[in-house]
JSON list of C-alpha atoms in Angstrom, two decimals:
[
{"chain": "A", "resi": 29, "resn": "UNK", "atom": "CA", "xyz": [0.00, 0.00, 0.00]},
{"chain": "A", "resi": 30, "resn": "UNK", "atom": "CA", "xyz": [1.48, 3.80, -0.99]},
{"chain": "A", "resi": 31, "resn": "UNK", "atom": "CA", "xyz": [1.88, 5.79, 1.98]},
{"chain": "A", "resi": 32, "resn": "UNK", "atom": "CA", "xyz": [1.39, 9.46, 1.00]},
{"chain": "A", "resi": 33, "resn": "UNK", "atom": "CA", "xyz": [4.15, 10.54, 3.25]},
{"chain": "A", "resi": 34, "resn": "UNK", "atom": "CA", "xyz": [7.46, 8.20, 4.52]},
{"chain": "A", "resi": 35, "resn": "UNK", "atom": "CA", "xyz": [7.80, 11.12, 7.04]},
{"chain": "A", "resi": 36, "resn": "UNK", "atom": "CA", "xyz": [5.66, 13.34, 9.04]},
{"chain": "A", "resi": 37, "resn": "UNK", "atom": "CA", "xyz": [6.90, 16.30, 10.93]},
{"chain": "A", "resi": 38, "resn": "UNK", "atom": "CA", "xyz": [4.72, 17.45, 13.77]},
{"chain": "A", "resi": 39, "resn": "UNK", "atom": "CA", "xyz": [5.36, 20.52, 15.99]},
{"chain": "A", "resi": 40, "resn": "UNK", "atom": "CA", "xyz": [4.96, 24.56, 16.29]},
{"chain": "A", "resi": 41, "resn": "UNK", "atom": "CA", "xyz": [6.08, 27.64, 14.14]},
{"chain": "A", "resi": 42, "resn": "UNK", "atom": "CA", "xyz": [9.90, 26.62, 14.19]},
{"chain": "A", "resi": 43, "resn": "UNK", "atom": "CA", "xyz": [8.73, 23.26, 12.22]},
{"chain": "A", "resi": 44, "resn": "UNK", "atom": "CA", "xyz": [5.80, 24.96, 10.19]},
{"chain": "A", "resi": 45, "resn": "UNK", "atom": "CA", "xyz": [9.02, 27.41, 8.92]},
{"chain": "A", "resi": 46, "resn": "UNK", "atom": "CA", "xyz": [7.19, 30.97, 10.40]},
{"chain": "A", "resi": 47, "resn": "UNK", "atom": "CA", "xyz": [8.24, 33.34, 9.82]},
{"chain": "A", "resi": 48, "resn": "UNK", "atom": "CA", "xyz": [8.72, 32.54, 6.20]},
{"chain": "A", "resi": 49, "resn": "UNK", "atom": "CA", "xyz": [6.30, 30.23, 4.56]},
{"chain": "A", "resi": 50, "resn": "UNK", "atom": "CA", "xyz": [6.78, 26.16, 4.35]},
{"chain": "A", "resi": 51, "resn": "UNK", "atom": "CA", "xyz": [9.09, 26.07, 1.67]},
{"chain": "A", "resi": 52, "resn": "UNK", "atom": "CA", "xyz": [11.64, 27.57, 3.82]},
{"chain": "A", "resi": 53, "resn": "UNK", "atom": "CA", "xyz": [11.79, 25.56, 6.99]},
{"chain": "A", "resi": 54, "resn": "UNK", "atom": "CA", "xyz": [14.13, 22.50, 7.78]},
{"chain": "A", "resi": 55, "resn": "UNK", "atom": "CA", "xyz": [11.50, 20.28, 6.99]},
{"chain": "A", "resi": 56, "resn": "UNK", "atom": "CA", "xyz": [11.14, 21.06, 3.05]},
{"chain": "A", "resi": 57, "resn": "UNK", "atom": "CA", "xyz": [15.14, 21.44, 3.45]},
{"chain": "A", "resi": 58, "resn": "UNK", "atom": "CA", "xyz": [15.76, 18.10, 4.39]},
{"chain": "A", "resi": 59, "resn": "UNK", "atom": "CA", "xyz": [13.05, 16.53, 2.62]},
{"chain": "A", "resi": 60, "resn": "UNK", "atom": "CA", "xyz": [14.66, 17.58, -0.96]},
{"chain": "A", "resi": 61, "resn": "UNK", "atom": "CA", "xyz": [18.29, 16.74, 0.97]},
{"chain": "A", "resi": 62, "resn": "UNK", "atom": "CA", "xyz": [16.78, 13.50, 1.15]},
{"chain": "A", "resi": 63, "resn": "UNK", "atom": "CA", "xyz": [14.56, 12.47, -1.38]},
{"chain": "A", "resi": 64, "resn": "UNK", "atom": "CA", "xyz": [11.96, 11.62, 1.05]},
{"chain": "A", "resi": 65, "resn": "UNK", "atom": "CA", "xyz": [8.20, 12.44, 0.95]},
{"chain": "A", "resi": 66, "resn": "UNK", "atom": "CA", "xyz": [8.22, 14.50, 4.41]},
{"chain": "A", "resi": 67, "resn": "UNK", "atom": "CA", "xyz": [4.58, 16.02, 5.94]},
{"chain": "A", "resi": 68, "resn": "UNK", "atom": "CA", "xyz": [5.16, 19.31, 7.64]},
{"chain": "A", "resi": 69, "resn": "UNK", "atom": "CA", "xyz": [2.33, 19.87, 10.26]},
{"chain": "A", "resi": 70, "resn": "UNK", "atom": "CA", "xyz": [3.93, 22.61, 12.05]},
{"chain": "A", "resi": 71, "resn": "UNK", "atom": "CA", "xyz": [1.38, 24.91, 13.83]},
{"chain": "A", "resi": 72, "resn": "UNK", "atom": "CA", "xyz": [2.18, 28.33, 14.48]},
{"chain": "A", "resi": 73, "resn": "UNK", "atom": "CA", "xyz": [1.45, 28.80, 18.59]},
{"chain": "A", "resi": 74, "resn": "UNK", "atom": "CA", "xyz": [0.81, 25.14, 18.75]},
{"chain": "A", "resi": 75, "resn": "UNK", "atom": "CA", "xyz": [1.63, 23.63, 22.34]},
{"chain": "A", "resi": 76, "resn": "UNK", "atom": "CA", "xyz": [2.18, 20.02, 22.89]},
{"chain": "A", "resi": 77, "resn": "UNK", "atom": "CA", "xyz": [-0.80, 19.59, 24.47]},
{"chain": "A", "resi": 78, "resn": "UNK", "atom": "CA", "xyz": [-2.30, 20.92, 21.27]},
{"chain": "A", "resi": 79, "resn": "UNK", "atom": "CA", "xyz": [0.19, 18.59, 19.17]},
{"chain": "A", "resi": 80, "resn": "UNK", "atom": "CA", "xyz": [-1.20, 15.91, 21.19]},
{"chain": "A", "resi": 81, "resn": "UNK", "atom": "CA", "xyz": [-5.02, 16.65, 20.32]},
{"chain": "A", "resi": 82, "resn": "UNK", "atom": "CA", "xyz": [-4.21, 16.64, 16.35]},
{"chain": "A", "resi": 83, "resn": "UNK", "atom": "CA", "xyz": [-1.97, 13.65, 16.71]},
{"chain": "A", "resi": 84, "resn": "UNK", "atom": "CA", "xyz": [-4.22, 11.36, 15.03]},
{"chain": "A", "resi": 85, "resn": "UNK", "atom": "CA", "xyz": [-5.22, 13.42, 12.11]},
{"chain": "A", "resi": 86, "resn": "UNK", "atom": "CA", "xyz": [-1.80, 14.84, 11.51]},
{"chain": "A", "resi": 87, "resn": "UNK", "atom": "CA", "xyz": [0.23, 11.73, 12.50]},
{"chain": "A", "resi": 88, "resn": "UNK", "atom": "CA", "xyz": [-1.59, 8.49, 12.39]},
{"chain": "A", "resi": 89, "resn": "UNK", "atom": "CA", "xyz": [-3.92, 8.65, 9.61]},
{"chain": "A", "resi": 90, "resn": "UNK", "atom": "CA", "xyz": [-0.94, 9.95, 7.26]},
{"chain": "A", "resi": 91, "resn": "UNK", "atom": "CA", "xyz": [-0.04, 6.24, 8.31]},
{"chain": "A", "resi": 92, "resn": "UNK", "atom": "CA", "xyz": [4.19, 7.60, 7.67]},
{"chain": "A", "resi": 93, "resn": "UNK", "atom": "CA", "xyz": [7.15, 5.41, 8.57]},
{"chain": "A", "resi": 94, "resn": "UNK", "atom": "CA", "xyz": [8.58, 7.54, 10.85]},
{"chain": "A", "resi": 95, "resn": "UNK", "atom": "CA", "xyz": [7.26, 11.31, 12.90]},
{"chain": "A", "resi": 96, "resn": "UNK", "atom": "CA", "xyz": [9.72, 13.88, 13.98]},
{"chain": "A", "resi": 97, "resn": "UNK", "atom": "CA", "xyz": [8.04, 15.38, 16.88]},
{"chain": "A", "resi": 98, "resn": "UNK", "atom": "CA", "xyz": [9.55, 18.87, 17.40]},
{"chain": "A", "resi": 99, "resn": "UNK", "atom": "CA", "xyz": [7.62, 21.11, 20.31]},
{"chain": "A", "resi": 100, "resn": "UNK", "atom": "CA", "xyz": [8.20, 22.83, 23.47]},
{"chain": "A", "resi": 101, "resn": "UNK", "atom": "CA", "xyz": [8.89, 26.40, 22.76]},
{"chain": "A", "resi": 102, "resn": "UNK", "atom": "CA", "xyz": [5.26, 27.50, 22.85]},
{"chain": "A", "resi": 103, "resn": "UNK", "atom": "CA", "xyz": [5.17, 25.89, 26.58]},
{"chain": "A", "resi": 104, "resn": "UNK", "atom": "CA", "xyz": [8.15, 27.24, 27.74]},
{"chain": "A", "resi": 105, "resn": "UNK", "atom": "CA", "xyz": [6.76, 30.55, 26.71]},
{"chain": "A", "resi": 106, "resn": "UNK", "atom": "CA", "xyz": [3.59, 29.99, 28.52]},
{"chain": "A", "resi": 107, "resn": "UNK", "atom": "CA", "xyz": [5.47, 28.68, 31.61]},
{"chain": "A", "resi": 108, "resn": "UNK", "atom": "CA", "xyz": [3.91, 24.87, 31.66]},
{"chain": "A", "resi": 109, "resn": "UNK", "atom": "CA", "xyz": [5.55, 22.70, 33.74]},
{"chain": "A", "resi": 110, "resn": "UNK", "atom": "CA", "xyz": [7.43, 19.79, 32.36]},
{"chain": "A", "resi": 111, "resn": "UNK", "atom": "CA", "xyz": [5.42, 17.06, 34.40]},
{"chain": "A", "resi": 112, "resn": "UNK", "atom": "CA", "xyz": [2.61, 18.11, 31.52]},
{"chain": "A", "resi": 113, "resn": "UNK", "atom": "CA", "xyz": [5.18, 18.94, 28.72]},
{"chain": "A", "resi": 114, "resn": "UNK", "atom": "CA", "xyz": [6.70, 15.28, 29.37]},
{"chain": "A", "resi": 115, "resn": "UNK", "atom": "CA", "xyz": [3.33, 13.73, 29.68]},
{"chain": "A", "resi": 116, "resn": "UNK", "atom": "CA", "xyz": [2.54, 14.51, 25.78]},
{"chain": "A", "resi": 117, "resn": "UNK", "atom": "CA", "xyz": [5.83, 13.38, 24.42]},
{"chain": "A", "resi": 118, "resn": "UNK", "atom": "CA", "xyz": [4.82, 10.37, 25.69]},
{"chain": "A", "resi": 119, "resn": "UNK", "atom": "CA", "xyz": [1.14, 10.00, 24.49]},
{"chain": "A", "resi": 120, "resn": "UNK", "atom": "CA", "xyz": [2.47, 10.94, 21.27]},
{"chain": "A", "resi": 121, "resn": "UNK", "atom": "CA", "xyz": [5.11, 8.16, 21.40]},
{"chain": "A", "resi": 122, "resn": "UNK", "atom": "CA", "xyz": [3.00, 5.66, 22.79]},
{"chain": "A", "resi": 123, "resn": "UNK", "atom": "CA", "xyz": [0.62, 6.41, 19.55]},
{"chain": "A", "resi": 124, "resn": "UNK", "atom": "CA", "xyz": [3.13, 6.07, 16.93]},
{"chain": "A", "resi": 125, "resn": "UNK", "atom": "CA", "xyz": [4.50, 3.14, 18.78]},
{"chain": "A", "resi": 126, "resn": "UNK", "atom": "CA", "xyz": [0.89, 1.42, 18.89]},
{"chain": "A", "resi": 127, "resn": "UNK", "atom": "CA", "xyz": [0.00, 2.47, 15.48]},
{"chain": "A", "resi": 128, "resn": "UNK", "atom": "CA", "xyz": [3.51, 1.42, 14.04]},
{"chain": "A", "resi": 129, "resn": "UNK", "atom": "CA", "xyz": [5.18, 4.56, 13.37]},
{"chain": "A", "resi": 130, "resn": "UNK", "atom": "CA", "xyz": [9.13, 5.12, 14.29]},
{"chain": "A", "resi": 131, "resn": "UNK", "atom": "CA", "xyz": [9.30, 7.75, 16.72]},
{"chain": "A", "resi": 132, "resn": "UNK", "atom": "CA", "xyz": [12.41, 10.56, 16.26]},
{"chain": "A", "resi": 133, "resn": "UNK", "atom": "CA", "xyz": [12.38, 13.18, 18.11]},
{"chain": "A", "resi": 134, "resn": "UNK", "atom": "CA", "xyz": [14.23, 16.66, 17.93]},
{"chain": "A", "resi": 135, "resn": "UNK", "atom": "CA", "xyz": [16.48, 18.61, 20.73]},
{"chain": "A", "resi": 136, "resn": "UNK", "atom": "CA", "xyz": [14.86, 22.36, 20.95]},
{"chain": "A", "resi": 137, "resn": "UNK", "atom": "CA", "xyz": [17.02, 25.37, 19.50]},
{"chain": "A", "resi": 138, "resn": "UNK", "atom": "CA", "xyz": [18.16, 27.96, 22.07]},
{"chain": "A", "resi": 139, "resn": "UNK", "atom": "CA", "xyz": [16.33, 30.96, 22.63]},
{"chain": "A", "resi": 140, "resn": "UNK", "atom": "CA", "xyz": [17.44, 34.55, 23.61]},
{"chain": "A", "resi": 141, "resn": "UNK", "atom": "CA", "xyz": [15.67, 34.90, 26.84]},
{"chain": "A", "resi": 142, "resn": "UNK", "atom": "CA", "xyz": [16.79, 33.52, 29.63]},
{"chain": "A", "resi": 143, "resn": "UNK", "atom": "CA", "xyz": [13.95, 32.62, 32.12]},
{"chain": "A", "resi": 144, "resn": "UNK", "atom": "CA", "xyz": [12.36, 30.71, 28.15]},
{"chain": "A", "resi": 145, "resn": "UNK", "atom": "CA", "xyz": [16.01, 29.08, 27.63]},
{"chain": "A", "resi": 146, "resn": "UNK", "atom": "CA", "xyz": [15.96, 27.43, 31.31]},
{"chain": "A", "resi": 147, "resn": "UNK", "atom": "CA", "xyz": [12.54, 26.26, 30.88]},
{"chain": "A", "resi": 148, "resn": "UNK", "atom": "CA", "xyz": [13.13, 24.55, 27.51]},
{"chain": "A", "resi": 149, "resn": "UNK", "atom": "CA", "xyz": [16.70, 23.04, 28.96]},
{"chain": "A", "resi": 150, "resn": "UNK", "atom": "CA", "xyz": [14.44, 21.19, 31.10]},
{"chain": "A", "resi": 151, "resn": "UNK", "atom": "CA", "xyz": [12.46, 20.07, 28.65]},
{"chain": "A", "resi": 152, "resn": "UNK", "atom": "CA", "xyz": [16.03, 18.88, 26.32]},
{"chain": "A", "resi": 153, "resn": "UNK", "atom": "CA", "xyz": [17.01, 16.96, 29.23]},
{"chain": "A", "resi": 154, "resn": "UNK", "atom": "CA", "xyz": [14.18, 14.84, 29.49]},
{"chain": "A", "resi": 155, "resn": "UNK", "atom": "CA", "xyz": [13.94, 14.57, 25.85]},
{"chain": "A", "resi": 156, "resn": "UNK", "atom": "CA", "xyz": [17.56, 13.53, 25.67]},
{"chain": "A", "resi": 157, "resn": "UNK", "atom": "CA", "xyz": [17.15, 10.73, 28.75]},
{"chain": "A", "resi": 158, "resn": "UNK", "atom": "CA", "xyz": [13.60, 9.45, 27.37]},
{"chain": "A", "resi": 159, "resn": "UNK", "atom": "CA", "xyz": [14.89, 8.86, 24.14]},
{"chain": "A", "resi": 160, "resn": "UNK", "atom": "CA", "xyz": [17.69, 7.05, 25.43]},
{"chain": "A", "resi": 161, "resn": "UNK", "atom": "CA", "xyz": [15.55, 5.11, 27.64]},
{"chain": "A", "resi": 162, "resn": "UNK", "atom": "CA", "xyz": [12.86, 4.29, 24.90]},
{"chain": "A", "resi": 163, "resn": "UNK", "atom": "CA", "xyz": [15.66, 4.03, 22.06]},
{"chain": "A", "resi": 164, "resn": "UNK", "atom": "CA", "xyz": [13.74, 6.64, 20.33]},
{"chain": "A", "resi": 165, "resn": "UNK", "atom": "CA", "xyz": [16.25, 8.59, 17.41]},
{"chain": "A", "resi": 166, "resn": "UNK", "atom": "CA", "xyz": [17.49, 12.36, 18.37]},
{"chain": "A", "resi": 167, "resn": "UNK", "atom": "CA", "xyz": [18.13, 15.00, 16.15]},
{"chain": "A", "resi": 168, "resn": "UNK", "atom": "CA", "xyz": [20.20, 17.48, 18.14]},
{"chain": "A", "resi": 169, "resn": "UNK", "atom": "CA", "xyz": [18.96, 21.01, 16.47]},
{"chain": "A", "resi": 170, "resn": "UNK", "atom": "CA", "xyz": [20.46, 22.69, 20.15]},
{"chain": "A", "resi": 171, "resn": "UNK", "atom": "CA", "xyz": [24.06, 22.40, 19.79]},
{"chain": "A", "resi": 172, "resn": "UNK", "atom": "CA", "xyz": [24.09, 23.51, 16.04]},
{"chain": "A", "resi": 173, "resn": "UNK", "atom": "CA", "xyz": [22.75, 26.40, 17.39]},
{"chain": "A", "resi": 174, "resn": "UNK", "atom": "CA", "xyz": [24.38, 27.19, 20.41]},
{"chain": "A", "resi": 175, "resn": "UNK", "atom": "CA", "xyz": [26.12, 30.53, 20.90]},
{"chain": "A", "resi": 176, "resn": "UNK", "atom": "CA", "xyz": [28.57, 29.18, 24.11]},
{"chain": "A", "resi": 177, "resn": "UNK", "atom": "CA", "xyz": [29.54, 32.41, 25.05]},
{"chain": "A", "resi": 178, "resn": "UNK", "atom": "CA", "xyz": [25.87, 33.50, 26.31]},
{"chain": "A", "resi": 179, "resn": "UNK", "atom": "CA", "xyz": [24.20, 30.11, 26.31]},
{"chain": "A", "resi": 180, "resn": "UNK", "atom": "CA", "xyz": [21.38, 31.47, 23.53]},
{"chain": "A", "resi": 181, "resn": "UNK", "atom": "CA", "xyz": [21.29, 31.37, 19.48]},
{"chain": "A", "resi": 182, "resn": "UNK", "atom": "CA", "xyz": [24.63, 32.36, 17.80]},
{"chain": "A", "resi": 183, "resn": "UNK", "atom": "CA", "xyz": [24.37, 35.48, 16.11]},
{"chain": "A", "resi": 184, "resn": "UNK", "atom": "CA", "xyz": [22.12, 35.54, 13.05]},
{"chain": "A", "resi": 185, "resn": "UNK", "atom": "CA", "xyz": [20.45, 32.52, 13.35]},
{"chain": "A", "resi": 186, "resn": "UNK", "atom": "CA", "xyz": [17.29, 33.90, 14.48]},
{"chain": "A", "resi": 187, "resn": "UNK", "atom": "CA", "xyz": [14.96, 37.00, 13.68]},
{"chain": "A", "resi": 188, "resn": "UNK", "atom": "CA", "xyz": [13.86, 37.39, 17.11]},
{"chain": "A", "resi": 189, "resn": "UNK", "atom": "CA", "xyz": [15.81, 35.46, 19.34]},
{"chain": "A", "resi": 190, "resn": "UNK", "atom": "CA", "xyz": [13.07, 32.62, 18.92]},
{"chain": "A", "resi": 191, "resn": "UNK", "atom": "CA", "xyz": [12.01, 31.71, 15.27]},
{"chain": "A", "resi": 192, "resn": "UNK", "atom": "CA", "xyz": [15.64, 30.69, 12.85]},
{"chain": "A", "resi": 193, "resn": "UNK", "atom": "CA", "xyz": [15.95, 32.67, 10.30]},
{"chain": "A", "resi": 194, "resn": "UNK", "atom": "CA", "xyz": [17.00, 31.58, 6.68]},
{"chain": "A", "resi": 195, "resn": "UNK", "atom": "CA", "xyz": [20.18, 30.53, 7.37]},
{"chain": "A", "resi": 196, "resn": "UNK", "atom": "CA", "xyz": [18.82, 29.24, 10.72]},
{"chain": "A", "resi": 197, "resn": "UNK", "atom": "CA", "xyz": [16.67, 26.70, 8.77]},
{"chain": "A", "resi": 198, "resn": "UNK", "atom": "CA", "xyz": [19.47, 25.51, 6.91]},
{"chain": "A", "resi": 199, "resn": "UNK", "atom": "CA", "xyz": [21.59, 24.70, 9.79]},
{"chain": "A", "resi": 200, "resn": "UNK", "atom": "CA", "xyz": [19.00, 22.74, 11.85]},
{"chain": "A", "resi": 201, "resn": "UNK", "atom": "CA", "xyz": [18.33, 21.01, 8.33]},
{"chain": "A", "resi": 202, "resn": "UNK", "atom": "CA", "xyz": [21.80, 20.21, 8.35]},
{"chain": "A", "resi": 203, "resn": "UNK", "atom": "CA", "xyz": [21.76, 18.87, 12.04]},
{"chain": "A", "resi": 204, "resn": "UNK", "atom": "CA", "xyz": [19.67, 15.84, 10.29]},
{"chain": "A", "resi": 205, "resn": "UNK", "atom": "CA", "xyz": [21.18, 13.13, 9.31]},
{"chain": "A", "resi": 206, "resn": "UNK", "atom": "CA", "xyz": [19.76, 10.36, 6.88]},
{"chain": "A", "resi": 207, "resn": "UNK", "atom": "CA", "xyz": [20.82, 7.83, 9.05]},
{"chain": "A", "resi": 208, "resn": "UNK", "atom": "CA", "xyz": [18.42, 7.98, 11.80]},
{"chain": "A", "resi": 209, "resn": "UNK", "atom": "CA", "xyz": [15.61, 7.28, 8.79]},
{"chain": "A", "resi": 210, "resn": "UNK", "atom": "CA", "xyz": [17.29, 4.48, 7.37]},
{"chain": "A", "resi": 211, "resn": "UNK", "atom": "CA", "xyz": [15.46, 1.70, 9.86]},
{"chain": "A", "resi": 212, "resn": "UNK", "atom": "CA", "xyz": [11.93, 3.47, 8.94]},
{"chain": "A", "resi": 213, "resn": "UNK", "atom": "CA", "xyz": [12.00, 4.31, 5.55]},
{"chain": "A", "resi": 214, "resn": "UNK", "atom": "CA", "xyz": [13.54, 0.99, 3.64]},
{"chain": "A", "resi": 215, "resn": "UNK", "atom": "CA", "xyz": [10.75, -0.39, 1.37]},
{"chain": "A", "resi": 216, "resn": "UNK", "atom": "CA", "xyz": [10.49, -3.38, 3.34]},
{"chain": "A", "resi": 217, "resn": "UNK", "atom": "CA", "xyz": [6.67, -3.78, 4.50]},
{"chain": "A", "resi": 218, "resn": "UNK", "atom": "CA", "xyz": [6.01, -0.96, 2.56]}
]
């Protein structure tokens, strides 16, 4: 059976591409890089909780290999604890999991403001150690990033200190590597 999409990309503005249109975000990037039919179902605003709610119609009835599930920006913004921002990693997981989708998930960017950067290292940390723990793949779009003098974006990278800019989409396109779709997207079972 044809899947319309080997990949699905679910998350907020910094998947959807904002503030630039589609065509411009890491998703489309990689998904020419790659050769690989890639759904972007970036929200602008979206939090995980709302990620969570679309899940199925984004996610599962796309019926793709493998989801990148990129979020947490949105809830750092709006202060939610990570008890709740955890909790929806999970129920997204444990849907593509059940539904037989390959979970990857991605490593927030840095952001310029401080009391929003501690928040979402919080969040990075338990990302990192779940998908350890769950053998989940890790794209690392934080250290690309990373300006180690003042612990936020280097210099350029952003528009606002939050959304990448142009060349800020390249470089977390280039923080993906094939590799981590090659046990999802062979034609086996296809």
């Amino acid at each position: 059976m044809d899947r319309p999409y080997d990949v699905v990309a679910i998350g907020d503005s910094i998947t959807q591409g904002f503030p630039f249109s589609e065509e411009c975000s890491w998703v489309n990037i990689i998904s020419k890089k790659y050769a690989l039919k890639i759904g972007n179902r970036g929200i602008c605003g979206d939090l995980t909780a709302d990620m969570c709610n679309r899940f199925i119609r984004d996610v599962v009835r796309e019926r793709p290999r493998v989801v990148i599930i990129l979020g947490g920006y949105n809830d750092a913004f709006c202060g939610v604890p990570l008890e709740k921002v955890a909790l929806n990693f999970r129920k997204m997981h444990d849907e593509a999991r059940k539904h037989g989708i390959g979970t990857v998930m991605g490593l927030p960017t840095p952001v310029a403001f401080y009391n929003i950067e501690s928040t979402l290292a919080e969040y990075r940390n338990w990302i990192r150690d779940y998908a350890r723990a769950e053998g989940i793949g890790l794209i690392d779009f934080y250290n690309p990033f990373l300006d180690s003098s003042n612990g936020g974006p280097l210099p350029g990278l952003t528009v606002d200190g939050a959304h990448p800019g142009i060349e800020g989409y390249r470089v977390m396109a280039g923080a993906v590597d094939k590799e981590i779709f090659a046990p999802f997207t062979s034609k086996k079972g296809g």
